[in-house]
XYZ file of N, CA and C in Angstrom:
579
model
N 80.889 145.252 118.686
C 80.461 143.913 118.760
C 79.749 143.452 117.455
N 80.209 142.450 116.818
C 79.591 141.981 115.507
C 78.615 141.069 115.911
N 77.888 140.610 114.888
C 76.589 139.731 115.193
C 77.009 138.499 115.745
N 78.179 137.820 115.390
C 78.481 136.422 116.077
C 78.755 136.789 117.502
N 79.471 137.831 117.940
C 79.714 138.124 119.353
C 78.479 138.415 120.137
N 77.555 139.171 119.511
C 76.228 139.349 120.066
C 75.495 138.141 120.381
N 75.512 137.186 119.436
C 74.755 135.975 119.593
C 75.379 135.175 120.656
N 76.767 135.172 120.740
C 77.481 134.382 121.895
C 77.003 134.872 123.190
N 77.094 136.218 123.192
C 76.741 136.977 124.495
C 75.336 136.751 124.929
N 74.280 136.730 123.937
C 73.036 136.361 124.231
C 72.897 135.035 124.714
N 73.458 134.060 124.167
C 73.408 132.674 124.670
C 73.916 132.505 126.148
N 75.050 133.115 126.380
C 75.622 133.068 127.640
C 74.757 133.815 128.665
N 74.191 134.981 128.457
C 73.405 135.686 129.266
C 72.100 134.877 129.618
N 71.500 134.310 128.608
C 70.181 133.502 128.756
C 70.492 132.142 129.412
N 71.632 131.600 129.325
C 71.986 130.216 129.904
C 72.503 130.247 131.177
N 73.228 131.349 131.575
C 74.111 131.442 132.863
C 73.288 131.018 134.098
N 72.131 131.659 134.240
C 71.466 131.388 135.368
C 70.825 130.015 135.533
N 70.560 129.457 134.305
C 70.126 128.016 134.391
C 71.222 127.078 134.759
N 72.393 127.391 134.157
C 73.499 126.493 134.509
C 73.938 126.646 136.003
N 73.882 127.878 136.442
C 74.264 128.080 137.836
C 73.231 127.334 138.709
N 71.975 127.311 138.406
C 70.868 126.630 139.248
C 70.778 125.209 139.037
N 70.954 124.670 137.887
C 70.808 123.275 137.650
C 72.266 122.634 137.670
N 73.344 123.256 137.386
C 74.649 122.556 137.403
C 75.049 122.300 135.911
N 76.423 122.060 135.805
C 76.765 121.749 134.434
C 76.163 120.545 133.992
N 76.257 119.455 134.790
C 75.723 118.077 134.342
C 74.213 118.113 134.142
N 73.501 118.896 134.945
C 72.075 118.901 135.057
C 71.457 119.824 133.976
N 72.305 120.617 133.381
C 71.802 121.504 132.245
C 71.840 120.837 130.925
N 70.836 120.668 130.193
C 70.739 119.974 128.955
C 70.860 121.015 127.796
N 71.262 120.543 126.668
C 71.194 121.331 125.451
C 69.844 121.932 125.259
N 68.865 121.091 125.441
C 67.414 121.528 125.322
C 67.165 122.619 126.296
N 67.632 122.684 127.492
C 67.490 123.811 128.522
C 67.874 125.089 127.796
N 69.144 124.999 127.233
C 69.773 126.222 126.636
C 68.905 126.607 125.410
N 68.520 125.638 124.708
C 67.715 125.993 123.435
C 66.370 126.605 123.859
N 65.854 126.146 124.913
C 64.493 126.746 125.278
C 64.656 128.093 125.763
N 65.814 128.477 126.568
C 66.052 129.677 127.166
C 66.386 130.764 126.072
N 67.058 130.179 125.092
C 67.535 131.138 124.013
C 66.610 131.274 122.669
N 65.742 130.194 122.691
C 64.772 130.062 121.486
C 65.577 129.904 120.224
N 66.767 129.318 120.388
C 67.686 128.954 119.299
C 67.713 127.476 118.971
N 67.935 127.087 117.699
C 68.023 125.693 117.407
C 69.428 125.197 117.771
N 69.584 123.956 117.798
C 70.815 123.268 118.193
C 71.968 123.854 117.274
N 71.774 123.971 116.055
C 72.795 124.653 115.112
C 73.127 126.067 115.360
N 72.194 126.713 115.906
C 72.401 128.156 116.427
C 73.330 128.170 117.657
N 73.303 127.195 118.457
C 73.999 127.125 119.650
C 75.399 126.667 119.186
N 75.503 125.503 118.583
C 76.786 124.901 118.201
C 77.342 125.592 117.055
N 76.785 126.502 116.458
C 77.461 127.286 115.424
C 78.347 128.433 116.128
N 77.937 128.668 117.480
C 78.624 129.773 118.288
C 79.670 129.105 119.357
N 79.402 127.865 119.631
C 80.211 127.184 120.742
C 80.547 125.839 120.359
N 81.696 125.400 120.695
C 82.253 124.057 120.288
C 81.436 122.952 121.015
N 81.077 123.264 122.293
C 80.321 122.209 123.117
C 79.637 122.919 124.317
N 79.003 121.982 125.091
C 78.249 122.453 126.215
C 79.350 122.992 127.300
N 80.464 122.314 127.372
C 81.397 122.717 128.386
C 81.954 124.165 128.133
N 81.947 124.609 126.959
C 82.501 125.898 126.544
C 81.426 126.850 126.944
N 80.110 126.510 126.722
C 79.161 127.481 127.183
C 79.056 127.567 128.842
N 79.362 126.406 129.385
C 79.321 126.493 130.895
C 80.548 127.287 131.384
N 81.671 127.205 130.668
C 82.790 127.966 131.115
C 82.561 129.553 130.944
N 82.000 129.881 129.865
C 81.735 131.210 129.621
C 80.607 131.795 130.517
N 79.490 130.880 130.763
C 78.643 131.346 131.781
C 79.190 131.602 133.115
N 80.126 130.750 133.588
C 80.832 130.949 134.874
C 81.534 132.348 134.790
N 82.248 132.567 133.751
C 82.983 133.924 133.685
C 82.056 134.997 133.733
N 81.016 134.901 133.000
C 79.950 135.954 133.083
C 79.448 136.259 134.392
N 78.951 135.125 135.143
C 78.502 135.274 136.323
C 79.402 135.842 137.353
N 80.651 135.384 137.349
C 81.657 135.855 138.282
C 82.152 137.205 138.030
N 82.196 137.611 136.686
C 82.541 138.983 136.382
C 81.391 140.043 136.892
N 80.233 139.462 136.788
C 78.982 140.419 137.105
C 79.176 140.522 138.650
N 79.344 139.444 139.368
C 79.509 139.513 140.881
C 80.601 140.287 141.222
N 81.748 140.258 140.639
C 83.023 141.002 140.948
C 82.830 142.462 140.772
N 82.066 142.820 139.596
C 81.815 144.282 139.427
C 80.891 144.927 140.497
N 79.944 144.055 141.061
C 79.183 144.562 142.086
C 79.856 144.651 143.362
N 80.717 143.677 143.739
C 81.481 143.694 144.934
C 82.469 144.802 144.988
N 83.190 144.994 143.768
C 84.273 145.948 143.642
C 83.615 147.417 143.651
N 82.375 147.520 143.146
C 81.636 148.817 143.194
C 81.253 149.142 144.631
N 80.880 148.221 145.365
C 80.583 148.524 146.794
C 81.785 148.875 147.547
N 82.932 148.113 147.366
C 84.074 148.390 148.005
C 84.616 149.930 147.709
N 84.562 150.240 146.390
C 85.062 151.528 145.977
C 84.217 152.660 146.518
N 83.116 152.512 147.005
C 82.337 153.479 147.543
C 82.836 153.875 149.017
N 83.645 153.068 149.662
C 84.207 153.246 150.957
C 85.332 154.257 150.812
N 85.538 155.135 151.901
C 86.685 156.034 151.995
C 87.770 155.554 152.776
N 87.563 154.621 153.449
C 88.632 154.002 154.346
C 88.426 152.550 154.462
N 89.270 151.837 155.239
C 89.188 150.323 155.349
C 87.888 149.985 155.977
N 87.486 150.614 157.073
C 86.222 150.330 157.789
C 85.020 150.302 156.910
N 85.070 151.469 156.099
C 83.781 151.628 155.112
C 83.806 150.609 153.958
N 85.061 150.298 153.476
C 85.141 149.357 152.412
C 84.848 148.004 152.751
N 85.219 147.475 154.079
C 84.953 146.165 154.506
C 83.459 146.066 154.798
N 82.960 147.118 155.396
C 81.482 147.139 155.729
C 80.697 146.941 154.472
N 81.009 147.722 153.564
C 80.300 147.780 152.168
C 80.487 146.380 151.568
N 81.605 145.786 151.625
C 81.771 144.412 151.050
C 80.853 143.411 151.811
N 80.796 143.381 153.149
C 79.945 142.557 153.873
C 78.465 142.780 153.501
N 78.135 143.992 153.254
C 76.742 144.289 153.012
C 76.332 143.868 151.679
N 77.290 143.949 150.676
C 77.094 143.469 149.286
C 76.831 141.942 149.324
N 77.727 141.269 150.129
C 77.529 139.787 150.188
C 76.170 139.474 150.835
N 75.804 140.088 151.916
C 74.508 139.895 152.592
C 73.343 140.110 151.683
N 73.493 140.995 150.951
C 72.213 141.346 149.813
C 72.269 140.519 148.704
N 73.353 139.699 148.497
C 73.557 139.006 147.235
C 72.494 137.891 147.115
N 71.192 138.224 146.907
C 70.239 137.160 146.688
C 69.796 137.149 145.296
N 70.252 138.100 144.524
C 69.743 138.219 143.168
C 70.344 137.393 142.163
N 71.378 136.640 142.503
C 71.976 135.663 141.460
C 71.225 134.484 141.638
N 70.376 134.048 140.463
C 69.601 132.935 140.491
C 70.416 131.620 140.660
N 70.123 130.880 141.660
C 70.859 129.677 141.906
C 71.916 129.750 142.918
N 72.284 130.936 143.388
C 73.146 131.146 144.348
C 74.562 131.514 143.929
N 75.621 131.519 144.723
C 77.062 131.874 144.338
C 77.620 130.996 143.276
N 77.990 131.567 142.082
C 78.471 130.703 141.084
C 79.845 129.982 141.499
N 80.602 130.729 142.385
C 81.915 130.185 142.799
C 81.632 128.772 143.514
N 80.773 128.831 144.469
C 80.414 127.657 145.277
C 79.684 126.624 144.329
N 78.710 127.009 143.540
C 77.981 125.972 142.737
C 78.981 125.299 141.706
N 79.681 126.053 140.907
C 80.517 125.521 139.930
C 81.755 124.787 140.636
N 82.125 125.316 141.789
C 83.380 124.656 142.335
C 83.060 123.352 142.878
N 81.939 123.202 143.467
C 81.530 121.833 143.855
C 81.459 120.825 142.669
N 80.955 121.150 141.680
C 80.806 120.273 140.539
C 82.067 120.152 139.824
N 82.990 121.060 139.915
C 84.189 120.969 139.071
C 85.375 120.294 139.692
N 85.345 120.200 141.033
C 86.503 119.772 141.802
C 87.011 118.409 141.350
N 86.205 117.436 140.918
C 86.705 116.178 140.567
C 86.401 115.744 139.072
N 85.523 116.528 138.519
C 85.030 116.149 137.162
C 85.360 117.049 135.891
N 85.614 118.216 136.290
C 85.863 119.250 135.208
C 87.080 120.123 135.498
N 88.369 119.517 135.179
C 89.588 120.175 135.481
C 89.784 121.559 134.881
N 89.273 121.793 133.774
C 89.363 123.153 133.052
C 88.526 124.134 133.965
N 87.324 123.697 134.312
C 86.497 124.602 135.115
C 87.178 124.901 136.441
N 87.712 123.913 137.006
C 88.300 123.895 138.280
C 89.413 125.141 138.283
N 90.243 125.220 137.168
C 91.114 126.301 136.996
C 90.424 127.633 137.180
N 89.387 127.840 136.483
C 88.523 129.167 136.491
C 88.012 129.343 137.748
N 87.470 128.343 138.596
C 86.984 128.552 139.899
C 88.072 128.960 140.915
N 89.255 128.306 140.760
C 90.446 128.602 141.635
C 90.770 130.003 141.379
N 90.646 130.561 140.229
C 91.108 131.963 139.853
C 90.001 132.926 140.542
N 88.820 132.533 140.513
C 87.730 133.429 141.106
C 87.833 133.446 142.657
N 88.174 132.252 143.247
C 88.396 132.140 144.743
C 89.543 133.105 145.161
N 90.662 132.997 144.343
C 91.811 133.728 144.594
C 91.565 135.304 144.588
N 90.764 135.561 143.524
C 90.317 136.995 143.313
C 89.463 137.549 144.458
N 88.566 136.769 144.880
C 87.648 137.022 145.962
C 88.519 137.228 147.190
N 89.414 136.413 147.518
C 90.228 136.579 148.790
C 91.131 137.690 148.682
N 91.627 138.061 147.473
C 92.486 139.162 147.199
C 91.707 140.533 147.411
N 90.456 140.548 147.204
C 89.706 141.788 147.411
C 89.637 141.978 148.892
N 89.477 141.046 149.805
C 89.468 141.183 151.235
C 90.915 141.498 151.642
N 91.886 140.823 151.095
C 93.271 140.936 151.547
C 93.710 142.418 151.262
N 93.289 142.930 150.139
C 93.629 144.335 149.682
C 93.150 145.400 150.769
N 91.909 145.102 151.156
C 91.227 146.016 152.019
C 92.077 145.980 153.444
N 92.368 144.785 153.934
C 93.040 144.753 155.190
C 94.493 145.214 155.020
N 95.151 144.882 153.925
C 96.588 145.416 153.837
C 96.637 146.854 153.639
N 95.752 147.504 152.851
C 95.731 148.865 152.713
C 95.343 149.594 154.109
N 94.507 148.941 154.755
C 94.082 149.429 156.239
C 95.383 149.472 157.052
N 96.108 148.491 156.982
C 97.482 148.393 157.787
C 98.312 149.469 157.267
N 98.440 149.469 156.046
C 99.395 150.513 155.508
C 98.972 152.019 155.938
N 97.653 152.258 156.053
C 97.182 153.528 156.346
C 97.016 153.691 157.870
N 97.504 152.800 158.595
C 97.378 152.825 160.080
C 95.991 152.851 160.532
N 95.095 152.222 159.840
C 93.656 152.189 160.265
C 93.415 150.812 160.990
N 94.206 149.830 160.689
C 94.160 148.493 161.202
C 95.471 148.182 161.807
N 95.384 147.393 162.968
C 96.430 146.847 163.729
C 97.497 146.079 162.820
N 98.794 146.149 162.882
C 99.786 145.501 161.986
C 99.796 144.033 162.561
N 99.205 143.575 163.714
C 99.193 142.215 164.090
C 98.365 141.403 163.268
N 97.443 141.885 162.468
C 96.615 141.060 161.694
C 97.371 140.504 160.504
N 97.068 139.301 160.109
C 97.654 138.540 159.058
C 96.644 138.761 157.805
N 96.803 139.622 156.917
C 95.798 139.741 155.869
C 95.426 138.550 155.060
N 96.424 137.795 154.702
C 96.153 136.570 154.035
C 95.321 135.620 154.800
N 95.651 135.303 156.052
C 94.904 134.313 156.901
C 93.431 134.860 157.060
N 93.264 136.127 157.451
C 91.972 136.768 157.556
C 91.107 136.701 156.270
N 91.663 136.931 155.143
C 90.918 136.855 153.909
C 90.500 135.398 153.462
N 91.315 134.556 153.721
C 90.991 133.187 153.527
C 89.705 132.763 154.413
N 89.904 133.044 155.774
C 88.907 132.654 156.605
C 87.532 133.332 156.360
N 87.547 134.737 156.186
C 86.352 135.500 155.843
C 85.741 134.910 154.542
N 86.325 134.659 153.517
C 85.803 134.146 152.311
C 85.095 132.848 152.465
N 85.850 131.877 153.163
C 85.344 130.542 153.599
C 84.036 130.756 154.347
N 83.972 131.617 155.254
C 82.861 131.686 156.142
C 81.702 132.331 155.458
N 81.926 133.338 154.460
C 80.770 133.811 153.749
C 80.301 132.792 152.744
N 81.253 132.054 152.045
C 80.554 131.004 151.176
C 79.760 129.979 151.981
N 80.226 129.587 153.228
C 79.444 128.671 153.954
C 78.228 129.200 154.301
N 78.168 130.559 154.606
C 76.880 131.257 155.118
C 75.928 131.379 153.831
N 76.468 131.505 152.752
C 75.596 131.475 151.499
C 74.984 130.326 151.157
N 75.769 129.085 151.321
C 75.208 127.839 151.197
C 74.124 127.497 152.227
N 74.369 127.925 153.457
C 73.331 127.739 154.441
C 72.067 128.540 154.258
N 72.315 129.849 153.799
C 71.061 130.640 153.551
C 70.211 129.960 152.471
N 70.852 129.377 151.403
C 70.094 128.788 150.302
C 69.380 127.549 150.820
N 70.017 126.655 151.572
C 69.508 125.485 151.973
C 68.392 125.605 153.028
N 68.611 126.424 153.980
C 67.804 126.590 155.104
C 66.657 127.581 154.739
N 67.013 128.318 153.783
C 65.971 129.398 153.215
C 65.589 130.514 154.226
N 66.572 130.939 155.030
C 66.493 132.187 155.782
C 67.785 132.798 156.001
N 67.802 133.945 156.553
C 69.117 134.729 156.677
C 69.752 134.565 157.966
N 69.150 133.805 158.949
C 69.700 133.874 160.296
C 71.139 133.352 160.323
N 71.545 132.487 159.619
C 72.982 131.961 159.752
C 73.899 132.901 159.015
N 73.309 133.660 157.918
C 74.057 134.615 157.266
C 74.301 135.800 158.245
N 73.420 136.173 158.930
C 73.464 137.290 159.960
C 74.432 136.895 161.049
N 74.440 135.699 161.480
C 75.325 135.345 162.542
C 76.825 135.305 162.128
N 77.019 134.800 160.922
C 78.298 134.804 160.387
C 78.810 136.276 160.123
N 78.001 137.024 159.495
C 78.376 138.384 159.255
C 78.730 139.233 160.418
N 77.897 138.931 161.530
C 78.058 139.714 162.739
C 79.336 139.240 163.393
N 79.767 138.018 163.318
C 80.929 137.472 163.770
C 82.192 138.108 163.089
N 82.204 138.015 161.827
C 83.159 138.683 160.978
C 83.459 140.123 161.381
N 82.258 140.841 161.425
C 82.407 142.297 161.744
C 82.965 142.585 163.019
N 82.529 141.763 164.000
C 83.108 141.899 165.431
C 84.582 141.762 165.431
N 84.989 140.571 164.782
C 86.496 140.335 164.685
C 87.150 141.555 163.941
N 86.658 142.093 162.824
C 87.306 143.086 162.137
C 87.340 144.308 162.972
N 86.281 144.684 163.756
C 86.339 145.820 164.569
C 87.442 145.777 165.583
N 87.800 144.537 166.082
C 88.787 144.376 166.996
C 90.142 144.659 166.546
N 90.266 144.798 165.093
C 91.638 145.077 164.533
C 91.674 146.705 164.366
N 90.609 147.367 164.538
C 90.712 148.775 164.179
C 91.469 149.553 165.237
N 92.219 150.505 164.829
C 92.941 151.380 165.779
C 92.210 152.602 166.088
């Protein structure tokens, strides 16, 4: 990694949590300058505009989240363990400052940032595919009933988890997250052979 790449990475890492917390519109260039201790020229010498920084910040945040979730899933030896590990990783995901980047950026991008909307859509599809793969592999390995529709289940689980994440942040407790996760797990267990 050369100096320019290191500087870009530094700016992204320092500004990502701010953008996730304050939003794309709510984050000012001065916020980014303060976080990085760089002058305006130092930032715009590495990025074309604030939108590019926001897009790179989103990719950084979602790649970090995906690595953590994939790591949890990969520790499982079978569908039951993989799905359990995934739910536990989501339950424990309080360390991303500002909450889930997919939810945060998605809400802001849906009407006002078409380029960001494309990135968020890919992240949603990837998150749902992680769940779909666990269920599909479980069916193929005869661990899960073949009556389950992996696509429908993955969409429902992802939407329920994102809703629970939002509630946890707004209500400032884990009760609704626990209720949602228990409900998901109960349904999943009913599929096991």
